[in-house]
XYZ file of C-alpha atoms in Angstrom:
395
model
C -35.263 -51.125 -72.753
C -33.320 -47.802 -73.558
C -35.082 -44.750 -72.858
C -33.711 -43.310 -75.606
C -31.803 -40.204 -77.591
C -33.637 -40.230 -81.030
C -30.008 -40.819 -82.738
C -30.264 -44.503 -81.438
C -32.382 -47.211 -83.100
C -36.111 -46.894 -83.873
C -36.929 -49.892 -81.739
C -35.690 -48.071 -78.634
C -38.381 -45.678 -77.854
C -38.356 -42.344 -75.550
C -37.773 -38.706 -75.699
C -35.344 -38.322 -73.213
C -32.381 -35.466 -74.126
C -29.743 -37.729 -72.290
C -29.972 -41.903 -73.087
C -30.763 -43.703 -70.128
C -31.342 -47.746 -69.496
C -33.727 -48.748 -67.133
C -33.643 -52.185 -65.008
C -36.414 -54.492 -65.389
C -39.636 -53.632 -63.577
C -40.004 -56.415 -61.776
C -38.524 -57.108 -57.973
C -39.023 -60.223 -55.906
C -36.597 -62.456 -53.298
C -33.679 -64.589 -54.250
C -34.180 -68.336 -54.162
C -31.534 -70.873 -54.695
C -31.199 -74.445 -54.884
C -28.485 -76.883 -56.568
C -24.639 -77.189 -55.695
C -22.988 -74.666 -53.967
C -19.480 -75.891 -53.419
C -18.370 -73.367 -55.728
C -14.513 -74.298 -56.119
C -15.664 -77.761 -56.992
C -18.289 -77.567 -59.273
C -16.965 -78.883 -62.717
C -13.783 -80.118 -61.289
C -12.741 -83.155 -60.007
C -10.788 -82.017 -56.718
C -10.731 -78.025 -55.419
C -7.495 -76.643 -56.083
C -4.568 -76.389 -53.490
C -5.104 -72.985 -52.903
C -8.775 -73.287 -52.001
C -8.019 -76.382 -49.658
C -9.422 -74.615 -46.753
C -12.920 -74.415 -48.668
C -13.038 -78.431 -49.341
C -15.425 -79.065 -47.457
C -17.808 -75.961 -47.409
C -21.148 -75.722 -49.455
C -23.556 -78.401 -49.899
C -26.088 -79.560 -52.896
C -29.210 -77.555 -51.665
C -32.459 -80.146 -52.739
C -34.851 -77.879 -52.372
C -35.340 -73.656 -52.278
C -33.436 -71.725 -50.030
C -33.120 -68.012 -49.097
C -30.167 -65.915 -48.124
C -30.351 -63.833 -44.688
C -28.556 -61.437 -45.688
C -30.789 -60.419 -48.593
C -34.016 -60.396 -46.117
C -34.491 -56.739 -46.725
C -33.333 -56.869 -50.376
C -35.527 -56.556 -53.211
C -34.220 -58.519 -56.240
C -34.531 -57.356 -59.738
C -32.736 -59.673 -61.992
C -30.161 -62.524 -61.632
C -27.335 -63.390 -63.733
C -25.202 -66.455 -63.958
C -24.196 -68.217 -66.932
C -23.449 -71.713 -68.225
C -19.804 -71.773 -68.041
C -19.961 -69.728 -64.352
C -19.057 -71.092 -60.872
C -20.352 -67.622 -59.494
C -23.805 -65.556 -59.603
C -24.822 -61.880 -59.611
C -27.881 -59.923 -58.393
C -29.211 -56.820 -59.471
C -31.179 -55.116 -57.078
C -34.675 -52.748 -57.714
C -32.458 -49.568 -56.878
C -29.470 -50.705 -59.307
C -26.666 -52.005 -57.257
C -24.515 -55.462 -58.174
C -23.838 -58.043 -55.501
C -21.980 -60.916 -56.364
C -21.250 -64.281 -54.679
C -19.412 -67.890 -55.881
C -16.066 -69.027 -56.886
C -13.725 -66.151 -57.182
C -9.943 -67.359 -57.909
C -9.755 -64.622 -60.761
C -11.119 -62.247 -59.068
C -14.724 -62.279 -60.888
C -16.900 -61.303 -57.994
C -15.580 -57.905 -58.284
C -14.207 -56.766 -54.728
C -10.562 -56.598 -55.111
C -9.313 -60.100 -54.000
C -9.694 -63.787 -54.562
C -11.636 -64.768 -51.551
C -14.406 -67.421 -52.342
C -17.968 -65.712 -51.010
C -20.564 -67.955 -50.077
C -23.668 -65.283 -49.675
C -23.978 -62.206 -51.722
C -22.056 -59.224 -50.999
C -22.621 -55.468 -52.273
C -19.680 -54.969 -54.925
C -18.312 -51.496 -53.767
C -16.791 -50.507 -56.547
C -19.791 -50.376 -58.250
C -21.880 -48.422 -55.541
C -22.210 -45.023 -57.323
C -23.304 -46.498 -60.175
C -26.985 -47.580 -61.240
C -26.160 -51.259 -62.910
C -29.250 -52.329 -65.629
C -27.470 -55.736 -66.422
C -24.563 -57.823 -66.581
C -22.877 -60.734 -68.141
C -20.750 -63.787 -66.534
C -17.948 -65.756 -68.580
C -16.031 -68.710 -67.005
C -13.686 -66.210 -64.833
C -14.566 -62.617 -66.019
C -17.883 -60.576 -65.545
C -19.449 -57.674 -67.721
C -21.407 -54.741 -66.144
C -23.653 -52.442 -67.757
C -24.469 -49.093 -66.136
C -27.596 -47.105 -66.938
C -25.785 -44.511 -69.118
C -24.590 -47.376 -71.252
C -21.051 -47.742 -69.725
C -19.473 -51.070 -69.202
C -17.685 -51.983 -66.534
C -15.249 -55.508 -66.595
C -13.519 -57.516 -64.090
C -11.990 -61.166 -63.252
C -9.545 -63.155 -65.653
C -8.115 -61.199 -68.315
C -5.479 -63.673 -70.175
C -7.061 -63.497 -73.110
C -8.482 -59.934 -73.522
C -11.824 -61.052 -72.680
C -12.248 -57.789 -70.562
C -11.844 -55.409 -73.078
C -9.494 -52.779 -71.442
C -6.897 -53.090 -74.057
C -4.009 -55.271 -72.120
C -3.619 -58.791 -71.468
C -3.250 -60.091 -67.512
C -3.886 -62.566 -65.647
C -6.782 -60.916 -63.766
C -8.214 -57.721 -62.710
C -9.818 -57.657 -59.379
C -11.737 -54.396 -59.275
C -14.391 -52.943 -61.673
C -12.860 -50.997 -64.447
C -14.344 -49.812 -67.684
C -13.796 -51.194 -71.007
C -11.959 -49.328 -73.731
C -14.748 -47.984 -75.644
C -15.703 -44.881 -77.116
C -18.685 -45.208 -79.162
C -22.251 -44.766 -78.779
C -24.051 -45.714 -75.690
C -24.309 -49.489 -75.048
C -27.347 -51.754 -74.304
C -26.480 -55.237 -74.285
C -23.680 -57.092 -72.548
C -23.143 -60.813 -72.695
C -20.088 -63.450 -72.052
C -18.990 -66.787 -73.619
C -16.340 -68.430 -71.355
C -13.346 -66.248 -72.533
C -14.895 -63.854 -75.019
C -17.276 -61.060 -74.628
C -20.145 -59.274 -76.976
C -21.654 -55.759 -76.257
C -24.545 -53.964 -78.388
C -24.462 -50.280 -78.771
C -27.726 -48.195 -79.185
C -27.765 -48.505 -82.962
C -27.396 -51.953 -82.679
C -24.177 -52.477 -83.893
C -22.566 -55.698 -82.346
C -18.746 -55.552 -81.181
C -16.667 -58.563 -79.723
C -13.332 -58.811 -77.769
C -10.972 -61.354 -76.156
C -10.221 -65.297 -77.478
C -11.169 -65.712 -81.163
C -10.952 -69.535 -81.022
C -13.066 -71.121 -83.110
C -14.195 -67.757 -84.853
C -16.226 -67.235 -82.271
C -15.661 -63.427 -82.182
C -17.139 -63.122 -85.505
C -14.150 -61.721 -87.570
C -13.731 -64.330 -90.122
C -10.779 -65.918 -88.249
C -9.618 -68.316 -85.287
C -6.954 -66.103 -84.531
C -4.057 -69.227 -84.195
C -0.896 -68.781 -85.047
C 2.491 -70.556 -84.379
C 4.192 -69.377 -81.691
C 7.924 -70.373 -80.351
C 8.426 -74.119 -79.727
C 5.541 -74.937 -82.043
C 3.217 -73.705 -79.598
C -0.263 -72.465 -80.872
C -1.693 -69.200 -79.784
C -4.135 -66.919 -79.992
C -4.005 -63.138 -81.759
C -6.810 -62.075 -79.150
C -8.798 -59.078 -79.669
C -7.763 -56.370 -76.782
C -10.574 -53.842 -77.178
C -13.966 -53.799 -78.653
C -13.981 -54.818 -82.245
C -17.462 -54.476 -84.529
C -18.682 -57.289 -86.361
C -19.166 -56.198 -89.729
C -20.018 -59.184 -91.764
C -23.179 -61.001 -91.754
C -24.048 -63.813 -94.021
C -26.468 -66.482 -95.335
C -25.507 -69.700 -96.953
C -27.542 -71.544 -99.985
C -27.882 -75.306 -100.277
C -25.269 -75.282 -102.513
C -22.510 -73.530 -100.763
C -22.677 -69.900 -102.291
C -22.322 -67.228 -99.619
C -24.090 -63.873 -99.788
C -24.031 -61.175 -97.192
C -26.885 -59.874 -95.377
C -27.180 -56.149 -95.385
C -29.007 -54.058 -92.801
C -28.636 -56.068 -89.768
C -29.647 -54.132 -86.619
C -28.802 -56.157 -83.472
C -31.137 -56.286 -80.771
C -30.181 -59.232 -78.442
C -27.302 -61.100 -78.238
C -26.313 -64.384 -76.380
C -23.413 -66.409 -75.662
C -22.736 -70.394 -74.926
C -19.173 -71.308 -74.095
C -18.046 -71.001 -77.392
C -20.637 -69.639 -79.562
C -23.198 -67.009 -79.983
C -26.462 -66.129 -80.932
C -27.793 -62.776 -82.184
C -31.597 -61.330 -82.972
C -31.700 -58.698 -85.114
C -34.850 -56.146 -85.616
C -36.343 -58.245 -88.452
C -36.790 -61.120 -86.147
C -33.925 -62.995 -87.690
C -31.223 -65.121 -85.963
C -27.796 -65.547 -86.245
C -25.149 -68.023 -84.869
C -21.527 -68.490 -85.093
C -18.444 -70.118 -83.361
C -17.846 -73.614 -82.594
C -20.373 -75.951 -84.599
C -19.793 -79.155 -82.778
C -22.993 -80.958 -81.784
C -25.122 -78.756 -84.010
C -25.440 -75.893 -81.656
C -25.302 -73.294 -84.391
C -28.356 -74.503 -85.950
C -26.917 -75.282 -89.789
C -27.414 -78.802 -89.828
C -23.532 -79.267 -89.977
C -20.809 -79.469 -87.532
C -18.846 -77.073 -89.114
C -17.532 -73.847 -87.159
C -18.627 -70.457 -88.665
C -16.072 -67.444 -88.514
C -19.335 -64.878 -89.285
C -22.503 -64.626 -88.263
C -24.581 -67.254 -90.520
C -28.225 -67.091 -90.769
C -30.250 -69.533 -89.140
C -32.927 -70.336 -92.206
C -35.741 -71.192 -90.011
C -36.737 -68.095 -88.660
C -36.151 -66.458 -92.268
C -40.054 -66.366 -93.108
C -42.977 -64.248 -92.712
C -44.456 -65.062 -89.161
C -42.151 -67.415 -88.127
C -39.384 -64.974 -86.768
C -37.706 -65.006 -83.282
C -38.932 -62.941 -80.500
C -36.399 -64.326 -77.673
C -32.976 -66.275 -77.802
C -31.006 -68.020 -75.155
C -27.800 -70.156 -75.125
C -26.523 -72.835 -72.820
C -23.132 -74.377 -72.683
C -23.554 -76.601 -76.268
C -27.147 -75.656 -76.776
C -29.111 -73.071 -78.132
C -33.062 -71.899 -77.590
C -35.502 -69.490 -79.659
C -38.946 -68.591 -78.679
C -40.748 -67.714 -82.118
C -43.506 -65.125 -83.122
C -46.026 -67.631 -82.224
C -44.690 -68.594 -78.845
C -43.091 -71.782 -79.952
C -39.707 -72.968 -78.004
C -37.275 -74.592 -80.317
C -34.073 -75.927 -78.975
C -31.029 -77.097 -80.975
C -27.764 -78.565 -79.946
C -27.072 -81.093 -77.301
C -27.578 -81.197 -73.258
C -26.120 -84.394 -72.993
C -23.225 -85.593 -75.138
C -24.142 -89.262 -74.707
C -27.265 -88.641 -76.686
C -27.682 -87.753 -80.527
C -27.727 -83.993 -80.939
C -30.296 -81.670 -82.673
C -28.603 -80.313 -85.361
C -31.131 -77.512 -86.276
C -34.016 -75.855 -84.690
C -36.394 -78.501 -83.609
C -39.771 -77.132 -81.243
C -39.722 -78.537 -77.933
C -43.421 -80.237 -78.258
C -43.623 -80.837 -74.562
C -43.952 -76.963 -74.345
C -46.256 -76.200 -76.688
C -49.126 -74.138 -75.818
C -46.847 -72.611 -72.593
C -45.756 -68.712 -72.909
C -42.176 -68.794 -72.218
C -41.086 -65.556 -70.368
C -37.448 -66.507 -69.283
C -34.772 -69.431 -69.846
C -31.480 -70.310 -68.140
C -28.966 -72.996 -68.740
C -26.328 -74.369 -66.530
C -23.994 -76.745 -68.155
C -26.344 -79.315 -69.073
C -29.554 -78.397 -66.850
C -32.390 -76.461 -67.966
C -35.055 -74.263 -66.243
C -37.703 -71.911 -67.697
C -40.440 -69.756 -66.432
C -43.580 -70.421 -68.328
C -46.969 -69.005 -67.963
C -47.191 -68.939 -63.539
C -44.867 -72.031 -63.525
C -41.187 -72.977 -63.669
C -40.034 -76.165 -65.405
C -36.847 -77.752 -65.216
C -35.134 -80.561 -66.961
C -31.577 -82.093 -67.574
C -29.333 -85.306 -67.474
C -27.813 -86.797 -64.500
C -26.069 -86.495 -62.129
C -27.884 -83.568 -61.039
C -26.941 -81.904 -57.873
C -30.501 -80.236 -57.158
C -30.384 -77.501 -59.567
C -34.129 -79.014 -60.924
C -35.633 -78.591 -57.623
C -37.891 -81.721 -57.720
C -40.186 -82.784 -55.049
C -38.376 -86.305 -54.408
C -34.642 -85.361 -55.760
C -31.732 -87.208 -54.959
C -27.688 -87.475 -55.836
C -28.965 -90.501 -58.202
C -32.417 -89.113 -59.343
């Protein structure tokens, strides 16, 4: 949470003259399990330039620790459903990274893969409070509300005002507004939220995922389809709801509290506990009972009733989750494309009565912290990420 200045949202409390964000007030040790051959994850073979690492990294079928972190207190761990790399934030606000690095998404000034966490020296003088991982890019947020970005930038997803192949070291995004309080990354796009609850987006506009009422496509030379990318943060100005007969009405006074991005879609939670979604509509991941793409944020009707608002939102690669005020976990979309998709939010019956504290998604696997337990599920094949007692390649 932001400890404030009075100019910011009423939901951000505190009385400091200078706004400061804080790290989560938890600490622990990092455990890792699952696939660790970073350059092979979600690929049929390792790229030629990474051939030296073809046989490095194994599937970890149970929890392991990194020796280099034996004396490091971890505040939070960050990855994403599109990412083959990870970040951790220490209790002192330092950012570490490891994994795939072919676009410089680890922030160490090179493209060398890392098989163990390493401190990002370019941010060592900053206090990092949160971060986000795209497919090949990273956002990091400091305690004074400044966002840094690094990694792939072919589609402007770094928000630095240019389109380049990659930025290998952390640099600030091109933004001069109110202090930022949230960052999120899709596959090739990014979202940030300021302390007044305004939402900004940048990067690739495909499927309308930036929320500006356009997919940004145009015909270039040789009949090639290209995108008019947003190279700097642009405010998402319109939120809507649709009636059953298709009538579109603007939704006023949307103050964004939280944002979460899947590969090509986004969820937003506002101060009135309403949920909005937009972007790619395939497999029902937007929760609107249809598979149509949405070019601007559209209200998810289920959470727009007294006592049934949402308190938490999460996104997977092709799915979405929300926890309502009563503590029920809702799911929509798909984790296994060979099975029937869920077109609108449905409660996860197996978890009724559990208090969900946190949730994270891989491309198809889900892991949840609920009460004092950890719960995981997902379709085969799995590679140890479900950390079952009797796991193996065919389980």
